[in-house]
Coordinates of C-alpha atoms in Angstrom, one line a residue:
M587 CA -43.6 7.4 18.6
T588 CA -39.8 7.7 18.1
E589 CA -38.4 9.3 15.1
E590 CA -36.3 7.0 12.9
T591 CA -32.7 8.1 12.5
P592 CA -30.7 7.8 9.2
T593 CA -28.0 5.9 11.0
Q594 CA -29.9 2.6 11.0
D595 CA -27.5 -0.2 11.6
V596 CA -27.6 -3.7 10.2
F597 CA -29.7 -5.2 13.0
D598 CA -32.4 -2.5 12.3
I599 CA -32.4 -3.3 8.6
E600 CA -32.6 -7.0 9.3
S601 CA -35.5 -6.7 11.7
E602 CA -37.4 -4.4 9.3
E603 CA -36.8 -6.7 6.4
A604 CA -38.1 -9.7 8.4
S605 CA -41.3 -7.8 9.2
S606 CA -42.2 -6.3 5.9
G607 CA -39.9 -7.8 3.3
G608 CA -39.3 -6.8 -0.3
F609 CA -36.8 -4.8 -2.2
S610 CA -38.2 -1.5 -0.9
V611 CA -36.9 -2.3 2.5
F612 CA -33.5 -3.1 1.1
F613 CA -33.3 0.2 -0.7
K614 CA -34.6 2.1 2.4
G615 CA -31.7 0.6 4.3
L616 CA -29.3 1.5 1.5
Y617 CA -30.6 5.1 1.5
A618 CA -30.3 5.2 5.3
Q619 CA -26.6 4.0 5.0
F620 CA -26.0 6.7 2.4
L621 CA -27.4 9.5 4.7
G622 CA -25.6 8.0 7.7
F623 CA -22.3 8.4 5.9
F624 CA -22.7 12.2 6.0
R625 CA -23.4 12.3 9.7
W626 CA -20.4 13.9 11.5
P627 CA -19.0 10.8 13.3
N628 CA -19.0 8.7 10.1
L629 CA -17.8 11.6 8.0
R630 CA -15.1 12.4 10.5
R631 CA -13.8 8.9 10.4
G632 CA -13.7 9.0 6.6
L633 CA -12.0 12.3 6.5
I634 CA -9.3 11.1 8.9
Q635 CA -8.6 8.1 6.7
V636 CA -8.5 10.3 3.6
G637 CA -6.3 12.8 5.3
W638 CA -3.8 10.2 6.5
A639 CA -3.7 8.7 3.0
I640 CA -3.0 12.1 1.5
M641 CA -0.4 12.8 4.2
S642 CA 1.2 9.4 3.5
I643 CA 1.5 10.3 -0.2
I644 CA 3.1 13.6 0.6
L645 CA 5.6 12.0 2.9
A646 CA 6.4 9.3 0.3
V647 CA 7.0 12.0 -2.3
F648 CA 9.2 13.9 0.1
A649 CA 11.2 10.9 1.0
T650 CA 11.5 9.8 -2.6
S651 CA 12.7 13.3 -3.5
L652 CA 15.5 13.0 -0.9
I653 CA 16.5 9.6 -2.4
M654 CA 16.6 11.2 -5.9
L655 CA 18.7 14.0 -4.6
A656 CA 21.1 11.7 -2.9
T657 CA 21.5 9.6 -6.0
G658 CA 22.0 12.5 -8.4
Y659 CA 18.5 12.9 -9.9
D660 CA 16.4 16.1 -10.1
P661 CA 13.1 15.4 -8.2
F662 CA 11.4 18.5 -9.7
I663 CA 12.0 17.2 -13.3
A664 CA 11.0 13.7 -12.2
F665 CA 7.7 14.6 -10.7
R666 CA 6.9 17.1 -13.4
T667 CA 7.4 14.6 -16.2
L668 CA 5.5 12.0 -14.2
A669 CA 2.5 14.2 -13.7
F670 CA 2.4 15.6 -17.2
G671 CA 3.1 12.2 -18.8
A672 CA 0.2 10.6 -16.8
A673 CA -2.2 13.5 -17.4
S674 CA -1.6 13.3 -21.1
Q675 CA -2.6 9.6 -21.1
A676 CA -5.7 9.5 -19.1
D677 CA -6.8 6.2 -20.7
L678 CA -3.6 4.6 -19.4
I679 CA -4.3 5.7 -15.9
F680 CA -7.7 4.0 -15.8
W681 CA -6.4 1.0 -17.7
Y682 CA -3.5 0.4 -15.3
G683 CA -6.0 1.0 -12.4
T684 CA -8.7 -1.4 -13.6
P685 CA -7.1 -4.8 -12.5
L686 CA -6.0 -3.1 -9.3
I687 CA -9.6 -2.3 -8.5
F688 CA -10.5 -6.0 -8.5
T689 CA -7.3 -7.3 -6.7
G690 CA -7.6 -4.4 -4.2
L691 CA -11.2 -5.4 -3.5
S692 CA -10.2 -9.0 -3.2
V693 CA -7.6 -8.3 -0.5
A694 CA -9.8 -5.7 1.3
L695 CA -12.8 -8.0 1.5
A696 CA -10.6 -10.7 3.1
F697 CA -9.2 -8.1 5.5
Q698 CA -12.8 -7.2 6.5
A699 CA -13.3 -10.8 7.5
G700 CA -10.0 -10.9 9.5
L701 CA -8.1 -12.8 6.8
F702 CA -5.0 -12.0 4.8
N703 CA -5.4 -13.2 1.2
I704 CA -1.9 -12.9 -0.1
G705 CA -2.7 -15.2 -3.0
A706 CA -4.6 -12.9 -5.2
E707 CA -1.9 -13.3 -7.8
G708 CA -2.5 -17.0 -8.2
Q709 CA -6.3 -16.6 -8.2
L710 CA -5.8 -13.9 -10.9
Y711 CA -3.7 -16.3 -13.0
M712 CA -6.3 -19.1 -12.7
G713 CA -9.2 -16.8 -13.6
S714 CA -7.3 -15.5 -16.6
M715 CA -6.5 -18.9 -17.9
A716 CA -10.1 -20.1 -17.4
A717 CA -11.4 -17.0 -19.3
T718 CA -8.9 -17.7 -22.0
I719 CA -10.1 -21.3 -22.4
V720 CA -13.7 -20.2 -22.7
G721 CA -12.6 -17.5 -25.1
F722 CA -10.9 -19.6 -27.7
M723 CA -12.4 -23.1 -27.3
I724 CA -16.1 -22.1 -27.3
L725 CA -17.9 -20.0 -29.9
L726 CA -20.9 -18.1 -28.6
P727 CA -22.8 -14.9 -29.5
P728 CA -21.0 -11.6 -28.8
V729 CA -22.9 -10.6 -25.7
I730 CA -23.1 -14.1 -24.1
H731 CA -19.5 -15.1 -24.8
P732 CA -17.7 -12.4 -22.7
F733 CA -20.3 -12.7 -20.0
L734 CA -19.7 -16.5 -19.7
A735 CA -16.0 -16.1 -19.9
L736 CA -16.0 -13.5 -17.1
L737 CA -18.3 -15.8 -15.0
I738 CA -16.1 -18.8 -15.4
G739 CA -12.9 -16.8 -14.6
F740 CA -14.8 -15.3 -11.6
L741 CA -15.7 -18.8 -10.3
V742 CA -12.4 -20.5 -11.0
G743 CA -10.6 -17.7 -9.0
G744 CA -13.0 -18.4 -6.1
L745 CA -12.5 -22.1 -6.3
W746 CA -8.7 -21.6 -6.2
A747 CA -9.1 -19.6 -3.0
L748 CA -11.6 -22.1 -1.6
I749 CA -8.9 -24.6 -0.8
P750 CA -7.0 -22.3 1.6
G751 CA -10.4 -21.3 3.1
L752 CA -11.2 -24.9 3.9
L753 CA -7.8 -25.5 5.3
K754 CA -8.0 -22.4 7.4
A755 CA -11.5 -23.2 8.8
Y756 CA -11.2 -26.9 9.4
R757 CA -7.5 -27.7 9.8
G758 CA -6.2 -24.4 11.2
A759 CA -3.7 -23.8 8.4
H760 CA -2.7 -20.1 8.2
E761 CA -4.1 -18.5 5.1
V762 CA -0.9 -16.5 4.4
V763 CA 1.1 -19.7 3.9
T764 CA -1.6 -21.6 2.0
T765 CA -2.6 -18.8 -0.3
M766 CA 1.1 -18.1 -1.1
M767 CA 1.7 -21.8 -1.9
M768 CA -1.4 -21.9 -4.1
T769 CA 0.0 -18.9 -6.0
F770 CA 3.2 -20.7 -6.9
I771 CA 1.1 -23.7 -8.0
A772 CA -1.2 -21.5 -10.1
V773 CA 1.7 -19.7 -11.8
L774 CA 3.5 -22.9 -12.7
L775 CA 0.3 -24.7 -13.7
T776 CA -0.7 -21.9 -16.1
Q777 CA 2.8 -21.8 -17.4
W778 CA 2.7 -25.5 -18.2
L779 CA -0.7 -25.2 -19.9
S780 CA 0.4 -22.2 -22.1
A781 CA 3.6 -24.0 -23.1
G782 CA 2.1 -27.4 -23.5
P783 CA -1.5 -28.6 -24.0
L784 CA -2.9 -25.1 -24.7
Q785 CA 0.1 -23.8 -26.6
E786 CA -0.7 -21.8 -29.8
P787 CA -0.1 -24.1 -32.8
G788 CA 3.1 -23.2 -34.7
Q789 CA 4.2 -20.7 -32.1
V790 CA 7.4 -18.9 -32.8
Q791 CA 7.3 -16.5 -29.9
P792 CA 9.9 -17.3 -27.1
Q793 CA 7.1 -16.5 -24.5
A794 CA 4.6 -19.3 -24.0
Q795 CA 1.1 -18.3 -25.1
T796 CA -2.3 -19.7 -26.0
P797 CA -4.2 -19.0 -29.2
L798 CA -6.1 -15.8 -29.5
I799 CA -9.7 -15.7 -28.2
F800 CA -12.6 -15.3 -30.6
L801 CA -13.7 -11.7 -31.4
T802 CA -17.0 -12.5 -29.9
A803 CA -15.4 -13.0 -26.5
E804 CA -13.5 -9.7 -26.4
I805 CA -14.6 -6.8 -24.2
A806 CA -14.9 -3.7 -26.3
K807 CA -12.6 -0.7 -26.0
M808 CA -13.9 2.7 -24.7
F809 CA -13.5 6.2 -26.3
G810 CA -11.4 4.9 -29.1
S811 CA -8.5 4.0 -26.7
S812 CA -6.1 1.2 -27.6
F813 CA -6.0 0.3 -23.9
L814 CA -9.0 1.3 -21.9
N815 CA -12.0 -1.0 -22.2
W816 CA -15.4 -1.6 -20.5
G817 CA -13.6 -3.6 -17.8
F818 CA -13.2 -0.3 -16.0
V819 CA -16.9 0.1 -15.8
I820 CA -17.2 -3.5 -14.6
G821 CA -14.7 -2.5 -11.9
I822 CA -16.8 0.5 -10.7
L823 CA -19.9 -1.7 -10.6
T824 CA -17.9 -4.3 -8.6
V825 CA -16.9 -1.6 -6.1
I826 CA -20.6 -0.7 -5.6
G827 CA -21.5 -4.4 -5.3
V828 CA -18.9 -5.1 -2.7
W829 CA -19.9 -2.0 -0.7
I830 CA -23.5 -3.1 -0.7
L831 CA -22.4 -6.7 0.3
L832 CA -20.4 -5.5 3.2
R833 CA -22.7 -2.7 4.5
N834 CA -26.3 -3.8 3.6
T835 CA -26.5 -7.6 3.7
V836 CA -26.6 -10.1 6.6
L837 CA -23.7 -12.0 4.9
G838 CA -21.5 -8.9 4.9
Y839 CA -22.4 -8.1 8.5
E840 CA -21.5 -11.7 9.6
M841 CA -18.2 -11.5 7.7
R842 CA -17.2 -8.2 9.4
A843 CA -18.3 -9.6 12.8
V844 CA -16.0 -12.6 12.4
G845 CA -13.2 -10.2 11.3
K846 CA -13.7 -8.0 14.4
N847 CA -14.0 -10.7 17.0
E848 CA -14.4 -14.4 16.1
T849 CA -15.3 -15.5 19.6
A850 CA -18.0 -12.8 20.0
A851 CA -19.4 -13.6 16.6
Q852 CA -19.7 -17.3 17.5
A853 CA -21.4 -16.4 20.8
A854 CA -23.9 -14.3 18.7
G855 CA -24.8 -17.4 16.6
I856 CA -22.5 -16.8 13.6
N857 CA -20.6 -19.8 12.2
P858 CA -16.9 -18.5 11.9
K859 CA -15.8 -21.5 9.9
K860 CA -18.5 -20.9 7.3
M861 CA -17.7 -17.2 7.1
I862 CA -14.0 -17.9 6.6
V863 CA -14.7 -20.2 3.7
I864 CA -17.2 -17.9 2.1
S865 CA -15.0 -14.8 2.6
L866 CA -12.0 -16.4 0.9
F867 CA -14.1 -17.8 -1.9
I868 CA -15.6 -14.3 -2.7
S869 CA -12.1 -12.8 -2.3
G870 CA -10.7 -15.3 -4.8
C871 CA -13.7 -14.6 -7.2
L872 CA -12.8 -10.9 -7.3
A873 CA -9.1 -11.7 -8.1
G874 CA -10.2 -14.2 -10.8
L875 CA -12.4 -11.5 -12.3
A876 CA -9.4 -9.2 -12.5
G877 CA -7.5 -11.8 -14.6
A878 CA -10.6 -12.5 -16.8
V879 CA -11.1 -8.7 -17.5
E880 CA -7.5 -8.2 -18.5
I881 CA -7.5 -11.1 -20.9
L882 CA -10.8 -10.3 -22.6
G883 CA -10.3 -6.6 -22.6
Y884 CA -6.6 -6.2 -23.7
Y885 CA -4.4 -9.2 -24.0
H886 CA -6.9 -11.5 -25.9
R887 CA -4.8 -14.5 -25.0
F888 CA -2.9 -15.9 -22.1
R889 CA 0.8 -15.1 -22.0
D890 CA 3.1 -16.6 -19.5
G891 CA 4.0 -14.0 -16.9
W892 CA 1.6 -11.3 -18.2
S893 CA 0.5 -10.1 -14.7
A894 CA 3.9 -8.9 -13.3
G895 CA 2.5 -8.7 -9.8
I896 CA -0.9 -7.2 -10.2
G897 CA -2.2 -9.5 -7.4
F898 CA 0.5 -8.4 -5.0
D899 CA -0.1 -4.7 -5.9
G900 CA -3.7 -5.3 -4.8
I901 CA -2.3 -5.6 -1.2
T902 CA -0.9 -2.1 -1.4
V903 CA -4.1 -0.7 -2.9
A904 CA -6.1 -2.3 -0.1
V905 CA -3.8 -0.8 2.5
L906 CA -3.9 2.6 1.0
G907 CA -7.7 2.4 0.7
A908 CA -8.1 1.4 4.3
N909 CA -10.0 -1.8 3.2
N910 CA -12.9 0.4 2.1
P911 CA -14.3 -0.3 -1.4
I912 CA -14.4 3.4 -2.3
G913 CA -10.9 3.9 -0.9
V914 CA -9.7 0.9 -3.0
L915 CA -11.1 2.6 -6.2
L916 CA -9.3 5.8 -5.4
G917 CA -6.1 4.0 -4.5
A918 CA -6.2 1.9 -7.7
I919 CA -6.6 5.1 -9.8
F920 CA -3.7 6.7 -7.9
F921 CA -1.4 3.8 -8.6
G922 CA -2.6 3.8 -12.2
F923 CA -1.5 7.4 -12.3
L924 CA 1.9 6.5 -11.1
R925 CA 2.2 3.7 -13.6
A926 CA 1.1 5.8 -16.5
G927 CA 3.7 8.5 -15.6
A928 CA 6.6 6.1 -15.0
I929 CA 7.7 5.7 -18.6
P930 CA 7.6 9.5 -19.4
M931 CA 9.5 10.1 -16.2
Q932 CA 12.2 7.7 -17.4
T933 CA 12.4 8.7 -21.0
L934 CA 11.9 12.5 -20.6
G935 CA 13.2 13.1 -17.0
G936 CA 16.0 10.6 -17.0
V937 CA 14.8 9.1 -13.7
P938 CA 14.4 5.2 -13.5
A939 CA 10.8 4.1 -13.6
E940 CA 11.6 1.9 -10.6
M941 CA 11.3 5.1 -8.5
V942 CA 7.5 4.6 -8.8
D943 CA 7.9 1.3 -6.9
V944 CA 9.8 3.3 -4.2
I945 CA 6.9 5.7 -4.0
Q946 CA 4.4 2.9 -3.7
G947 CA 6.4 1.1 -1.0
L948 CA 6.8 4.3 1.0
V949 CA 3.1 5.1 0.8
V950 CA 2.2 1.7 2.2
L951 CA 4.9 2.1 4.9
F952 CA 3.5 5.5 6.0
V953 CA -0.1 4.3 5.8
A954 CA 0.6 1.2 7.8
A955 CA 2.8 2.9 10.5
P956 CA -0.2 3.9 12.8
K957 CA -1.6 0.4 12.6
L958 CA 1.8 -1.0 13.5
V959 CA 2.0 1.3 16.5
Q960 CA -1.5 0.3 17.6
W961 CA -0.5 -3.3 17.3
L962 CA 2.6 -2.8 19.5
A963 CA 0.4 -0.9 22.0
R964 CA -1.9 -3.9 22.2
K965 CA 1.1 -6.1 22.9
G966 CA 2.0 -3.9 25.9
I967 CA 4.9 -2.0 24.5
G968 CA 5.1 1.1 26.7
W969 CA 6.3 3.6 24.0
A970 CA 3.6 2.5 21.6
K971 CA 0.9 2.7 24.3
W972 CA 2.0 6.2 25.1
I973 CA 1.8 7.3 21.5
V974 CA -1.8 5.8 21.1
E975 CA -3.0 7.4 24.3
E976 CA -1.3 10.8 24.1
P977 CA -0.3 11.4 20.5
I978 CA 0.1 15.2 20.9
R979 CA 2.7 14.8 23.6
T980 CA 4.6 11.9 22.0
V981 CA 4.5 12.2 18.2
P982 CA 7.1 15.2 18.2
I983 CA 9.4 13.1 20.4
F984 CA 9.0 10.1 18.2
L985 CA 9.6 12.0 15.0
G986 CA 12.7 13.6 16.6
S987 CA 14.0 10.1 17.3
I988 CA 13.3 9.1 13.7
F989 CA 15.2 12.1 12.3
A990 CA 18.1 11.4 14.7
L991 CA 18.2 7.8 13.3
I992 CA 18.1 8.8 9.7
G993 CA 20.5 11.7 10.2
G994 CA 22.9 9.5 12.1
I995 CA 22.9 6.8 9.4
S996 CA 23.3 9.5 6.7
S997 CA 26.3 11.1 8.5
L998 CA 28.0 7.8 9.0
A999 CA 27.4 7.0 5.4
I1000 CA 29.0 10.3 4.3
G1001 CA 32.0 9.7 6.6
A1002 CA 32.4 6.1 5.3
N1003 CA 32.2 7.2 1.7
M1004 CA 34.8 9.9 2.2
V1005 CA 37.2 7.4 3.9
G1006 CA 36.5 4.9 1.2
A1007 CA 37.5 7.5 -1.4
L1008 CA 40.8 8.0 0.4
V1009 CA 41.5 4.3 0.5
Q1010 CA 40.6 3.9 -3.2
A1011 CA 43.0 6.7 -4.1
G1012 CA 45.8 5.0 -2.2
L1013 CA 46.2 8.0 0.2
I1014 CA 45.3 6.4 3.5
G1015 CA 48.9 5.2 4.1
D1016 CA 50.4 8.7 4.0
I1017 CA 47.3 10.4 5.5
F1018 CA 49.1 12.0 8.5
T1019 CA 51.8 13.6 6.2
L1020 CA 49.1 14.8 3.8
I1021 CA 47.1 16.4 6.6
L1022 CA 50.2 18.5 7.5
T1023 CA 51.1 19.4 4.0
D1024 CA 47.8 19.6 2.0
P1025 CA 45.1 21.9 3.4
F1026 CA 42.5 20.3 1.1
I1027 CA 43.2 16.8 2.4
A1028 CA 43.2 18.2 6.0
M1029 CA 39.8 19.7 5.5
Y1030 CA 38.6 16.5 3.8
V1031 CA 39.7 14.3 6.6
G1032 CA 38.3 16.7 9.2
I1033 CA 34.9 16.6 7.5
A1034 CA 35.0 12.8 7.4
T1035 CA 35.9 12.6 11.1
L1036 CA 33.2 15.1 12.0
A1037 CA 30.6 13.2 10.0
V1038 CA 31.4 10.0 11.9
I1039 CA 31.3 11.7 15.3
I1040 CA 28.0 13.4 14.5
G1041 CA 26.6 10.1 13.2
V1042 CA 27.5 8.4 16.5
I1043 CA 26.0 11.3 18.5
S1044 CA 22.8 11.2 16.4
L1045 CA 22.4 7.5 17.0
L1046 CA 22.9 8.1 20.8
A1047 CA 20.3 10.9 20.5
F1048 CA 17.9 8.4 18.9
Y1049 CA 18.4 5.9 21.7
G1050 CA 17.9 8.7 24.3
L1051 CA 14.7 10.0 22.7
M1052 CA 13.3 6.5 22.4
T1053 CA 13.8 6.1 26.1
T1054 CA 12.7 9.7 26.8
Q1055 CA 16.0 10.9 28.3
K1056 CA 15.7 14.6 28.5
L1057 CA 19.3 15.5 27.6
S1058 CA 19.0 13.5 24.4
S1059 CA 16.9 16.2 22.8
I1060 CA 19.7 18.7 23.4
A1061 CA 22.2 16.3 21.9
L1062 CA 20.1 16.3 18.7
L1063 CA 20.4 20.1 18.3
P1064 CA 24.1 20.5 17.5
A1065 CA 24.0 17.3 15.4
A1066 CA 21.1 18.8 13.3
I1067 CA 23.1 22.1 12.8
I1068 CA 26.2 20.2 11.7
W1069 CA 24.1 18.2 9.2
I1070 CA 23.5 21.4 7.4
I1071 CA 27.1 22.4 7.5
I1072 CA 28.2 19.0 6.3
G1073 CA 25.7 19.2 3.4
Y1074 CA 27.1 22.6 2.3
V1075 CA 30.8 21.7 2.6
T1076 CA 30.4 18.4 0.7
M1077 CA 28.6 20.3 -2.1
V1078 CA 31.5 22.8 -2.3
L1079 CA 34.3 20.2 -2.0
L1080 CA 32.8 17.2 -3.8
G1081 CA 30.1 18.8 -6.0
G1082 CA 27.6 16.3 -4.5
T1083 CA 23.8 16.7 -4.0
M1084 CA 23.7 16.1 -0.3
L1085 CA 23.1 19.8 0.6
I1086 CA 19.3 19.8 0.2
P1087 CA 18.5 16.4 2.0
L1088 CA 20.9 17.2 4.9
S1089 CA 19.6 20.7 5.1
V1090 CA 16.0 19.5 5.3
F1091 CA 17.0 16.9 7.9
G1092 CA 18.9 19.6 9.8
V1093 CA 16.0 22.1 9.9
L1094 CA 13.5 19.4 10.9
G1095 CA 16.0 18.0 13.5
I1096 CA 16.3 21.5 15.1
I1097 CA 12.5 21.9 15.2
F1098 CA 11.9 18.5 16.8
S1099 CA 14.9 18.8 19.1
I1100 CA 13.5 22.0 20.7
W1101 CA 9.9 20.7 20.6
S1102 CA 11.0 17.4 22.3
F1103 CA 13.0 19.3 24.9
I1104 CA 10.0 21.4 25.9
L1105 CA 7.6 18.5 26.0
L1106 CA 10.0 16.3 28.1
Y1107 CA 10.7 19.0 30.7
R1108 CA 7.1 20.4 30.9
Q1109 CA 5.4 17.0 31.0
G1110 CA 7.9 15.2 33.1
V1111 CA 7.0 11.7 31.8
T1112 CA 9.5 9.0 31.5
F1113 CA 9.5 5.7 29.5
V1114 CA 9.8 3.7 32.7
E1115 CA 6.5 5.1 34.1
V1116 CA 4.8 4.4 30.8
K1117 CA 6.1 0.9 30.6
T1118 CA 4.9 0.1 34.1
D1119 CA 1.4 1.4 33.2
A1120 CA 1.4 -0.7 30.0
N1121 CA 2.2 -3.8 32.0

């Protein structure tokens, strides 16, 4: 007799369920999945995903700090006020994060099935309008009323996504195009309804809105908060439900199988068209539930433009969470943390709240970068294939080239700004005379010229590193040193804030220049050889 292992896969669960049946078998499979998560291969994969997400956040914070410094803001004050502002309003963190849980799950579930549901915003609008209609047109008992409104919003969101699902499955229309088009239709349709047939009688507000829902339809607040409601608990339960659906049901297995390889799934007896339709329907249901929860829990009526991109933010949450329901929950809370701290950062730290959007965008960029490289490798791009196959040998060279590119652009920008200042002051016509008579102008022009030269050298170093030319790493070294010098001199002469960012770029440029030089000479690998292998 063989001993049963805790890493029982879906096929094992299905076969056991067929032989014995009952809920006990389901919970045994669920327990087996739970234990299997803590086995080293699964745990290692999860830790890698979490580690990369954390590293992406750190890189995004670092890059945003450089942007703040270059634009005259203090990143220390900005992040301190953001962190303390968010921590002092914990209910806001979870309230901002609640709709992102649903929209993140919506996008993540579609991703698992190999689909890109970019229309969660439209499905959210339709679900919120449907919940609003049930909320103010029908009077029901307190417990039944919100449940029915949530259910209707859930289903209407799914039906709105069902149309792109059918078009994708049976007409071959790409879901990115159709879901986006359906989003515009949904936004304009709900706008017309709230400003026309469903408009609040005697409305004096400039923003179109419907009447308030009945008190019996409202979702109660939690812990005395003015924002946080029981929708957050519904979100956590939905995370658990989606996780069970994807990992412990036949339907979830078939959805993931189609997402991995549609041809292989069809050969195994799975109907890809059916899975595409079902997947987009469930994805839309989750987005519709997000809208229903927000209306019933906080807004209590439909207002035109109330969402402000929650559906699109779900894409970033899904990417950060690696399309994993638990990762989506953590990603939604993280973005809720950023949103809760944005206003204190602006009011107390004097830094625009839009910097939070910069952080979000950079996080997604850094999270998606490895997947982009893998995609390029599958397309036969030699450099990308080399990075995927031998990351230890190639990542330092790749990072060196990125620093050369950023440093080159920064140096050219400094030189252009300094020349522009001379033009604006009307000195450019007498520049040669001024250089001979005014030491300050002579130094100023010298720095501007040096910045342009170093910028060009850095861009040439970028090209050389990308094509693995050995001497290019040496070219990066003096450029990196001069970045530091330029940063210091511009601070002394102009009182600017470029010292810290250019110093950081300079130090990292020196490190990656030396590292790349050693790798290129010790390994002796060229891009041409890699490209030949890739082809």
